[in-house]
Amino acid sequence: MPDCPRCLKPLPLCICDSVKPIESRLSLLILQHPQEQDRALGTARLTALHFKDAVLRIGLSWPSLSKALGRPVHDPSRWAVLYLGSAKVADLDTKSDIVAINRKGEIEDNQRAILRDIEGIVLLDGTWSQAKALWWRNAWMLKCQRVILGPAHPSRYGQLRREPRRDGLSTIEAAAMLVASLEKRPDIAETLHASFERMLAKYRAAQSVLPELAPKPRPKRDYRRRKRA
Ligand SMILES: [Zn+2]
């Protein structure tokens, strides 16, 4: 089965014909772990296709934000990394669903100013451990803000996929939440969610005709962890 040259998905899963790149104020940098292999359900490339100002890079480490992005960034502190640490929005004293935190995992005092000044967002695409590897291998991220999300709804992946990250969101859902909220553009979230739903609908429909998409048991995370210990 040939793949779509744009989204690289098997053609029955491609929704490229309905994707029109959005003009956004924020820039987007999506870093994908090279071992992230989920071409069918992955959303990194689809997310990048949705924005005029989005870059997808596949790799493990880059020397700087500028190098990763492919253009100069003058102030990395105006970029935010969607952070993966143990801090949870629910544990913080806030009503906001997007929170800037400091290195200790505490809520930053000047939330408003930090979030208002953000020019770009870094998203780490992959499983929980792949995303963590990206975090540890790219020291320049320490110069960026850290934001965490407290989504009001669970991921639309539902039962199709184990939680890809601690906040449970796919890359496209995380981008939708961040960009729409920081830019006060609910239309961006609607567009991205609609695309994701369309992709999932195609996936469910294709499961019966594409044997490689049939549900298969996934290795249990706990088992892997025990083996490594
Ligand atoms: Zn496509």
mmCIF file of N, CA and C in Angstrom, residues 113-229:
data_model
loop_
_atom_site.group_PDB
_atom_site.id
_atom_site.type_symbol
_atom_site.label_atom_id
_atom_site.label_comp_id
_atom_site.label_asym_id
_atom_site.label_seq_id
_atom_site.Cartn_x
_atom_site.Cartn_y
_atom_site.Cartn_z
ATOM 1 N N ALA A 113 2.465 37.348 32.320
ATOM 2 C CA ALA A 113 3.520 37.932 31.487
ATOM 3 C C ALA A 113 4.246 36.833 30.708
ATOM 4 N N ILE A 114 4.527 35.728 31.371
ATOM 5 C CA ILE A 114 5.258 34.643 30.697
ATOM 6 C C ILE A 114 4.446 34.118 29.517
ATOM 7 N N LEU A 115 3.188 33.804 29.779
ATOM 8 C CA LEU A 115 2.371 33.198 28.727
ATOM 9 C C LEU A 115 2.107 34.197 27.595
ATOM 10 N N ARG A 116 1.959 35.464 27.965
ATOM 11 C CA ARG A 116 1.689 36.484 26.947
ATOM 12 C C ARG A 116 2.882 36.663 26.003
ATOM 13 N N ASP A 117 4.106 36.519 26.550
ATOM 14 C CA ASP A 117 5.310 36.805 25.763
ATOM 15 C C ASP A 117 5.810 35.619 24.944
ATOM 16 N N ILE A 118 5.148 34.484 25.069
ATOM 17 C CA ILE A 118 5.649 33.305 24.370
ATOM 18 C C ILE A 118 5.508 33.487 22.850
ATOM 19 N N GLU A 119 6.629 33.206 22.167
ATOM 20 C CA GLU A 119 6.657 33.342 20.702
ATOM 21 C C GLU A 119 6.581 32.000 20.000
ATOM 22 N N GLY A 120 6.999 30.965 20.700
ATOM 23 C CA GLY A 120 7.033 29.661 20.056
ATOM 24 C C GLY A 120 6.908 28.544 21.068
ATOM 25 N N ILE A 121 6.523 27.392 20.554
ATOM 26 C CA ILE A 121 6.273 26.234 21.409
ATOM 27 C C ILE A 121 7.084 25.049 20.897
ATOM 28 N N VAL A 122 7.706 24.326 21.820
ATOM 29 C CA VAL A 122 8.407 23.093 21.474
ATOM 30 C C VAL A 122 7.579 21.917 21.985
ATOM 31 N N LEU A 123 7.266 21.006 21.080
ATOM 32 C CA LEU A 123 6.533 19.804 21.464
ATOM 33 C C LEU A 123 7.431 18.591 21.239
ATOM 34 N N LEU A 124 7.444 17.684 22.188
ATOM 35 C CA LEU A 124 8.258 16.473 22.084
ATOM 36 C C LEU A 124 7.340 15.318 21.719
ATOM 37 N N ASP A 125 7.604 14.723 20.565
ATOM 38 C CA ASP A 125 6.702 13.692 20.060
ATOM 39 C C ASP A 125 7.323 12.308 20.219
ATOM 40 N N GLY A 126 6.574 11.426 20.796
ATOM 41 C CA GLY A 126 7.048 10.058 21.011
ATOM 42 C C GLY A 126 6.359 9.494 22.238
ATOM 43 N N THR A 127 6.777 8.300 22.619
ATOM 44 C CA THR A 127 6.239 7.735 23.849
ATOM 45 C C THR A 127 6.778 8.544 25.021
ATOM 46 N N TRP A 128 6.273 8.241 26.177
ATOM 47 C CA TRP A 128 6.713 8.910 27.393
ATOM 48 C C TRP A 128 8.237 8.840 27.535
ATOM 49 N N SER A 129 8.827 7.647 27.367
ATOM 50 C CA SER A 129 10.273 7.535 27.579
ATOM 51 C C SER A 129 11.054 8.169 26.429
ATOM 52 N N GLN A 130 10.523 8.108 25.222
ATOM 53 C CA GLN A 130 11.199 8.776 24.098
ATOM 54 C C GLN A 130 11.222 10.290 24.296
ATOM 55 N N ALA A 131 10.103 10.830 24.737
ATOM 56 C CA ALA A 131 10.034 12.272 24.959
ATOM 57 C C ALA A 131 10.974 12.683 26.088
ATOM 58 N N LYS A 132 11.062 11.835 27.103
ATOM 59 C CA LYS A 132 11.981 12.136 28.198
ATOM 60 C C LYS A 132 13.423 12.133 27.702
ATOM 61 N N ALA A 133 13.759 11.184 26.813
ATOM 62 C CA ALA A 133 15.114 11.138 26.245
ATOM 63 C C ALA A 133 15.404 12.435 25.495
ATOM 64 N N LEU A 134 14.437 12.922 24.748
ATOM 65 C CA LEU A 134 14.627 14.187 24.024
ATOM 66 C C LEU A 134 14.881 15.331 25.004
ATOM 67 N N TRP A 135 14.143 15.332 26.087
ATOM 68 C CA TRP A 135 14.326 16.390 27.083
ATOM 69 C C TRP A 135 15.755 16.365 27.631
ATOM 70 N N TRP A 136 16.247 15.218 28.020
ATOM 71 C CA TRP A 136 17.556 15.134 28.657
ATOM 72 C C TRP A 136 18.700 15.374 27.690
ATOM 73 N N ARG A 137 18.481 15.155 26.409
ATOM 74 C CA ARG A 137 19.569 15.293 25.445
ATOM 75 C C ARG A 137 19.649 16.680 24.820
ATOM 76 N N ASN A 138 18.737 17.563 25.191
ATOM 77 C CA ASN A 138 18.738 18.887 24.586
ATOM 78 C C ASN A 138 18.770 19.952 25.683
ATOM 79 N N ALA A 139 20.010 20.232 26.122
ATOM 80 C CA ALA A 139 20.193 21.109 27.281
ATOM 81 C C ALA A 139 19.644 22.514 27.039
ATOM 82 N N TRP A 140 19.572 22.925 25.778
ATOM 83 C CA TRP A 140 19.068 24.274 25.480
ATOM 84 C C TRP A 140 17.629 24.457 25.946
ATOM 85 N N MET A 141 16.918 23.377 26.155
ATOM 86 C CA MET A 141 15.530 23.519 26.614
ATOM 87 C C MET A 141 15.457 24.147 28.005
ATOM 88 N N LEU A 142 16.586 24.071 28.745
ATOM 89 C CA LEU A 142 16.606 24.692 30.072
ATOM 90 C C LEU A 142 16.440 26.203 29.986
ATOM 91 N N LYS A 143 16.757 26.773 28.820
ATOM 92 C CA LYS A 143 16.604 28.221 28.652
ATOM 93 C C LYS A 143 15.172 28.607 28.301
ATOM 94 N N CYS A 144 14.373 27.624 27.977
ATOM 95 C CA CYS A 144 12.990 27.902 27.578
ATOM 96 C C CYS A 144 12.078 27.868 28.802
ATOM 97 N N GLN A 145 10.899 28.421 28.648
ATOM 98 C CA GLN A 145 9.883 28.280 29.689
ATOM 99 C C GLN A 145 9.382 26.839 29.693
ATOM 100 N N ARG A 146 8.833 26.438 30.825
ATOM 101 C CA ARG A 146 8.201 25.118 30.887
ATOM 102 C C ARG A 146 6.719 25.316 31.122
ATOM 103 N N VAL A 147 5.934 24.729 30.283
ATOM 104 C CA VAL A 147 4.498 24.804 30.530
ATOM 105 C C VAL A 147 3.941 23.391 30.653
ATOM 106 N N ILE A 148 2.908 23.263 31.449
ATOM 107 C CA ILE A 148 2.204 21.987 31.573
ATOM 108 C C ILE A 148 0.721 22.228 31.322
ATOM 109 N N LEU A 149 0.048 21.160 30.946
ATOM 110 C CA LEU A 149 -1.363 21.261 30.576
ATOM 111 C C LEU A 149 -2.220 20.446 31.525
ATOM 112 N N GLY A 150 -3.379 20.952 31.801
ATOM 113 C CA GLY A 150 -4.369 20.199 32.569
ATOM 114 C C GLY A 150 -5.639 20.099 31.746
ATOM 115 N N PRO A 151 -5.622 19.208 30.742
ATOM 116 C CA PRO A 151 -6.776 19.157 29.836
ATOM 117 C C PRO A 151 -8.051 18.769 30.575
ATOM 118 N N ALA A 152 -9.142 19.421 30.207
ATOM 119 C CA ALA A 152 -10.418 19.148 30.860
ATOM 120 C C ALA A 152 -11.000 17.816 30.381
ATOM 121 N N HIS A 153 -10.587 17.380 29.180
ATOM 122 C CA HIS A 153 -11.135 16.148 28.623
ATOM 123 C C HIS A 153 -9.992 15.183 28.325
ATOM 124 N N PRO A 154 -10.263 13.873 28.423
ATOM 125 C CA PRO A 154 -9.224 12.909 28.060
ATOM 126 C C PRO A 154 -8.956 12.934 26.556
ATOM 127 N N SER A 155 -7.861 12.335 26.162
ATOM 128 C CA SER A 155 -7.494 12.319 24.744
ATOM 129 C C SER A 155 -8.560 11.638 23.893
ATOM 130 N N ARG A 156 -8.698 12.141 22.681
ATOM 131 C CA ARG A 156 -9.615 11.529 21.727
ATOM 132 C C ARG A 156 -9.107 10.186 21.222
ATOM 133 N N TYR A 157 -7.879 9.848 21.524
ATOM 134 C CA TYR A 157 -7.402 8.519 21.152
ATOM 135 C C TYR A 157 -8.280 7.439 21.774
ATOM 136 N N GLY A 158 -8.823 7.741 22.958
ATOM 137 C CA GLY A 158 -9.644 6.752 23.646
ATOM 138 C C GLY A 158 -8.854 5.473 23.847
ATOM 139 N N GLN A 159 -9.454 4.353 23.470
ATOM 140 C CA GLN A 159 -8.817 3.058 23.693
ATOM 141 C C GLN A 159 -7.807 2.712 22.607
ATOM 142 N N LEU A 160 -7.700 3.542 21.569
ATOM 143 C CA LEU A 160 -6.829 3.185 20.460
ATOM 144 C C LEU A 160 -5.360 3.162 20.859
ATOM 145 N N ARG A 161 -5.026 3.973 21.843
ATOM 146 C CA ARG A 161 -3.615 4.049 22.183
ATOM 147 C C ARG A 161 -3.470 4.273 23.679
ATOM 148 N N ARG A 162 -2.436 3.654 24.221
ATOM 149 C CA ARG A 162 -2.099 3.961 25.605
ATOM 150 C C ARG A 162 -1.680 5.412 25.681
ATOM 151 N N GLU A 163 -1.806 5.976 26.851
ATOM 152 C CA GLU A 163 -1.461 7.392 27.007
ATOM 153 C C GLU A 163 -0.056 7.670 26.507
ATOM 154 N N PRO A 164 0.057 8.512 25.483
ATOM 155 C CA PRO A 164 1.386 8.780 24.971
ATOM 156 C C PRO A 164 2.192 9.712 25.869
ATOM 157 N N ARG A 165 1.554 10.497 26.715
ATOM 158 C CA ARG A 165 2.296 11.359 27.623
ATOM 159 C C ARG A 165 1.510 11.486 28.909
ATOM 160 N N ARG A 166 2.159 12.114 29.878
ATOM 161 C CA ARG A 166 1.528 12.147 31.190
ATOM 162 C C ARG A 166 0.185 12.867 31.162
ATOM 163 N N ASP A 167 0.118 13.967 30.400
ATOM 164 C CA ASP A 167 -1.173 14.662 30.344
ATOM 165 C C ASP A 167 -2.139 13.934 29.408
ATOM 166 N N GLY A 168 -1.670 12.842 28.791
ATOM 167 C CA GLY A 168 -2.572 11.974 28.053
ATOM 168 C C GLY A 168 -2.938 12.445 26.660
ATOM 169 N N LEU A 169 -2.364 13.551 26.223
ATOM 170 C CA LEU A 169 -2.789 14.113 24.944
ATOM 171 C C LEU A 169 -1.871 13.690 23.803
ATOM 172 N N SER A 170 -2.460 13.613 22.608
ATOM 173 C CA SER A 170 -1.649 13.437 21.415
ATOM 174 C C SER A 170 -0.965 14.765 21.101
ATOM 175 N N THR A 171 0.017 14.709 20.222
ATOM 176 C CA THR A 171 0.723 15.939 19.851
ATOM 177 C C THR A 171 -0.229 16.955 19.231
ATOM 178 N N ILE A 172 -1.154 16.499 18.422
ATOM 179 C CA ILE A 172 -2.059 17.455 17.771
ATOM 180 C C ILE A 172 -3.025 18.069 18.791
ATOM 181 N N GLU A 173 -3.431 17.289 19.785
ATOM 182 C CA GLU A 173 -4.309 17.843 20.821
ATOM 183 C C GLU A 173 -3.571 18.840 21.706
ATOM 184 N N ALA A 174 -2.302 18.519 22.011
ATOM 185 C CA ALA A 174 -1.509 19.440 22.819
ATOM 186 C C ALA A 174 -1.296 20.753 22.069
ATOM 187 N N ALA A 175 -0.994 20.653 20.777
ATOM 188 C CA ALA A 175 -0.809 21.867 19.967
ATOM 189 C C ALA A 175 -2.100 22.665 19.918
ATOM 190 N N ALA A 176 -3.214 21.987 19.768
ATOM 191 C CA ALA A 176 -4.513 22.661 19.689
ATOM 192 C C ALA A 176 -4.768 23.448 20.967
ATOM 193 N N MET A 177 -4.524 22.801 22.092
ATOM 194 C CA MET A 177 -4.799 23.433 23.377
ATOM 195 C C MET A 177 -3.884 24.637 23.601
ATOM 196 N N LEU A 178 -2.596 24.446 23.320
ATOM 197 C CA LEU A 178 -1.623 25.517 23.576
ATOM 198 C C LEU A 178 -1.841 26.718 22.662
ATOM 199 N N VAL A 179 -1.882 26.466 21.373
ATOM 200 C CA VAL A 179 -1.965 27.587 20.432
ATOM 201 C C VAL A 179 -3.304 28.307 20.576
ATOM 202 N N ALA A 180 -4.388 27.546 20.664
ATOM 203 C CA ALA A 180 -5.709 28.171 20.755
ATOM 204 C C ALA A 180 -5.822 29.015 22.026
ATOM 205 N N SER A 181 -5.291 28.486 23.115
ATOM 206 C CA SER A 181 -5.424 29.199 24.377
ATOM 207 C C SER A 181 -4.497 30.414 24.434
ATOM 208 N N LEU A 182 -3.239 30.237 24.048
ATOM 209 C CA LEU A 182 -2.287 31.350 24.136
ATOM 210 C C LEU A 182 -2.632 32.455 23.141
ATOM 211 N N GLU A 183 -3.228 32.100 22.012
ATOM 212 C CA GLU A 183 -3.586 33.115 21.015
ATOM 213 C C GLU A 183 -5.052 33.531 21.115
ATOM 214 N N LYS A 184 -5.773 32.896 22.038
ATOM 215 C CA LYS A 184 -7.213 33.135 22.145
ATOM 216 C C LYS A 184 -7.890 32.941 20.789
ATOM 217 N N ARG A 185 -7.585 31.807 20.195
ATOM 218 C CA ARG A 185 -8.146 31.457 18.886
ATOM 219 C C ARG A 185 -8.815 30.080 18.963
ATOM 220 N N PRO A 186 -10.030 30.022 19.524
ATOM 221 C CA PRO A 186 -10.690 28.714 19.632
ATOM 222 C C PRO A 186 -10.875 28.031 18.277
ATOM 223 N N ASP A 187 -10.898 28.817 17.200
ATOM 224 C CA ASP A 187 -11.061 28.223 15.873
ATOM 225 C C ASP A 187 -9.905 27.274 15.536
ATOM 226 N N ILE A 188 -8.700 27.581 16.068
ATOM 227 C CA ILE A 188 -7.547 26.708 15.794
ATOM 228 C C ILE A 188 -7.757 25.347 16.453
ATOM 229 N N ALA A 189 -8.251 25.378 17.687
ATOM 230 C CA ALA A 189 -8.511 24.107 18.373
ATOM 231 C C ALA A 189 -9.584 23.317 17.629
ATOM 232 N N GLU A 190 -10.619 24.009 17.186
ATOM 233 C CA GLU A 190 -11.691 23.316 16.465
ATOM 234 C C GLU A 190 -11.161 22.651 15.198
ATOM 235 N N THR A 191 -10.339 23.381 14.450
ATOM 236 C CA THR A 191 -9.789 22.834 13.205
ATOM 237 C C THR A 191 -8.939 21.599 13.481
ATOM 238 N N LEU A 192 -8.053 21.703 14.463
ATOM 239 C CA LEU A 192 -7.152 20.583 14.757
ATOM 240 C C LEU A 192 -7.925 19.376 15.298
ATOM 241 N N HIS A 193 -8.880 19.633 16.164
ATOM 242 C CA HIS A 193 -9.666 18.518 16.700
ATOM 243 C C HIS A 193 -10.474 17.838 15.608
ATOM 244 N N ALA A 194 -11.008 18.638 14.695
ATOM 245 C CA ALA A 194 -11.783 18.053 13.600
ATOM 246 C C ALA A 194 -10.892 17.152 12.745
ATOM 247 N N SER A 195 -9.661 17.604 12.489
ATOM 248 C CA SER A 195 -8.734 16.784 11.703
ATOM 249 C C SER A 195 -8.401 15.489 12.430
ATOM 250 N N PHE A 196 -8.155 15.611 13.716
ATOM 251 C CA PHE A 196 -7.797 14.428 14.497
ATOM 252 C C PHE A 196 -8.954 13.426 14.492
ATOM 253 N N GLU A 197 -10.165 13.938 14.684
ATOM 254 C CA GLU A 197 -11.340 13.055 14.650
ATOM 255 C C GLU A 197 -11.464 12.367 13.286
ATOM 256 N N ARG A 198 -11.186 13.138 12.225
ATOM 257 C CA ARG A 198 -11.286 12.573 10.880
ATOM 258 C C ARG A 198 -10.251 11.466 10.697
ATOM 259 N N MET A 199 -9.049 11.715 11.199
ATOM 260 C CA MET A 199 -7.993 10.712 11.090
ATOM 261 C C MET A 199 -8.364 9.449 11.873
ATOM 262 N N LEU A 200 -8.911 9.641 13.072
ATOM 263 C CA LEU A 200 -9.283 8.485 13.893
ATOM 264 C C LEU A 200 -10.433 7.702 13.260
ATOM 265 N N ALA A 201 -11.358 8.432 12.652
ATOM 266 C CA ALA A 201 -12.483 7.759 11.987
ATOM 267 C C ALA A 201 -11.956 6.910 10.833
ATOM 268 N N LYS A 202 -11.004 7.466 10.072
ATOM 269 C CA LYS A 202 -10.410 6.709 8.967
ATOM 270 C C LYS A 202 -9.660 5.495 9.501
ATOM 271 N N TYR A 203 -9.006 5.686 10.618
ATOM 272 C CA TYR A 203 -8.251 4.580 11.209
ATOM 273 C C TYR A 203 -9.194 3.441 11.589
ATOM 274 N N ARG A 204 -10.285 3.824 12.283
ATOM 275 C CA ARG A 204 -11.227 2.780 12.715
ATOM 276 C C ARG A 204 -11.818 2.063 11.505
ATOM 277 N N ALA A 205 -12.123 2.827 10.452
ATOM 278 C CA ALA A 205 -12.700 2.220 9.250
ATOM 279 C C ALA A 205 -11.687 1.311 8.570
ATOM 280 N N ALA A 206 -10.406 1.699 8.612
ATOM 281 C CA ALA A 206 -9.378 0.942 7.894
ATOM 282 C C ALA A 206 -8.929 -0.294 8.657
ATOM 283 N N GLN A 207 -9.250 -0.351 9.939
ATOM 284 C CA GLN A 207 -8.806 -1.497 10.730
ATOM 285 C C GLN A 207 -9.315 -2.818 10.170
ATOM 286 N N SER A 208 -10.480 -2.759 9.512
ATOM 287 C CA SER A 208 -11.046 -4.000 8.998
ATOM 288 C C SER A 208 -10.415 -4.398 7.661
ATOM 289 N N VAL A 209 -9.816 -3.442 6.938
ATOM 290 C CA VAL A 209 -9.244 -3.778 5.638
ATOM 291 C C VAL A 209 -7.715 -3.828 5.637
ATOM 292 N N LEU A 210 -7.072 -3.150 6.565
ATOM 293 C CA LEU A 210 -5.608 -3.172 6.623
ATOM 294 C C LEU A 210 -5.169 -4.049 7.791
ATOM 295 N N PRO A 211 -4.678 -5.226 7.492
ATOM 296 C CA PRO A 211 -4.337 -6.152 8.588
ATOM 297 C C PRO A 211 -3.318 -5.557 9.559
ATOM 298 N N GLU A 212 -2.420 -4.689 9.046
ATOM 299 C CA GLU A 212 -1.383 -4.162 9.953
ATOM 300 C C GLU A 212 -1.954 -3.210 10.996
ATOM 301 N N LEU A 213 -3.200 -2.783 10.796
ATOM 302 C CA LEU A 213 -3.810 -1.874 11.772
ATOM 303 C C LEU A 213 -4.662 -2.604 12.802
ATOM 304 N N ALA A 214 -4.841 -3.903 12.590
ATOM 305 C CA ALA A 214 -5.672 -4.654 13.531
ATOM 306 C C ALA A 214 -5.084 -4.520 14.931
ATOM 307 N N PRO A 215 -5.944 -4.394 15.936
ATOM 308 C CA PRO A 215 -5.430 -4.223 17.295
ATOM 309 C C PRO A 215 -4.531 -5.383 17.685
ATOM 310 N N LYS A 216 -3.349 -5.069 18.184
ATOM 311 C CA LYS A 216 -2.472 -6.134 18.682
ATOM 312 C C LYS A 216 -2.048 -5.791 20.104
ATOM 313 N N PRO A 217 -1.757 -6.823 20.868
ATOM 314 C CA PRO A 217 -1.377 -6.552 22.260
ATOM 315 C C PRO A 217 -0.076 -5.764 22.295
ATOM 316 N N ARG A 218 -0.046 -4.753 23.157
ATOM 317 C CA ARG A 218 1.181 -3.967 23.306
ATOM 318 C C ARG A 218 1.945 -4.455 24.515
ATOM 319 N N PRO A 219 3.272 -4.385 24.432
ATOM 320 C CA PRO A 219 4.037 -4.787 25.622
ATOM 321 C C PRO A 219 3.680 -3.891 26.791
ATOM 322 N N LYS A 220 3.609 -4.478 27.951
ATOM 323 C CA LYS A 220 3.225 -3.694 29.116
ATOM 324 C C LYS A 220 4.410 -2.894 29.626
ATOM 325 N N ARG A 221 4.154 -1.636 29.939
ATOM 326 C CA ARG A 221 5.208 -0.740 30.400
ATOM 327 C C ARG A 221 5.859 -1.276 31.675
ATOM 328 N N ASP A 222 5.037 -1.769 32.580
ATOM 329 C CA ASP A 222 5.544 -2.232 33.866
ATOM 330 C C ASP A 222 6.540 -3.373 33.678
ATOM 331 N N TYR A 223 6.188 -4.216 32.714
ATOM 332 C CA TYR A 223 7.039 -5.369 32.448
ATOM 333 C C TYR A 223 8.419 -4.897 31.985
ATOM 334 N N ARG A 224 8.407 -3.912 31.049
ATOM 335 C CA ARG A 224 9.687 -3.413 30.520
ATOM 336 C C ARG A 224 10.533 -2.813 31.630
ATOM 337 N N ARG A 225 9.846 -2.066 32.501
ATOM 338 C CA ARG A 225 10.580 -1.375 33.555
ATOM 339 C C ARG A 225 11.239 -2.406 34.472
ATOM 340 N N ARG A 226 10.496 -3.449 34.781
ATOM 341 C CA ARG A 226 11.026 -4.461 35.692
ATOM 342 C C ARG A 226 12.240 -5.141 35.083
ATOM 343 N N LYS A 227 12.165 -5.364 33.757
ATOM 344 C CA LYS A 227 13.242 -6.067 33.087
ATOM 345 C C LYS A 227 14.539 -5.250 33.150
ATOM 346 N N ARG A 228 14.356 -3.921 33.010
ATOM 347 C CA ARG A 228 15.526 -3.049 32.970
ATOM 348 C C ARG A 228 16.173 -2.953 34.349
ATOM 349 N N ALA A 229 15.353 -3.033 35.373
ATOM 350 C CA ALA A 229 15.855 -2.789 36.737
ATOM 351 C C ALA A 229 16.824 -3.891 37.180
#
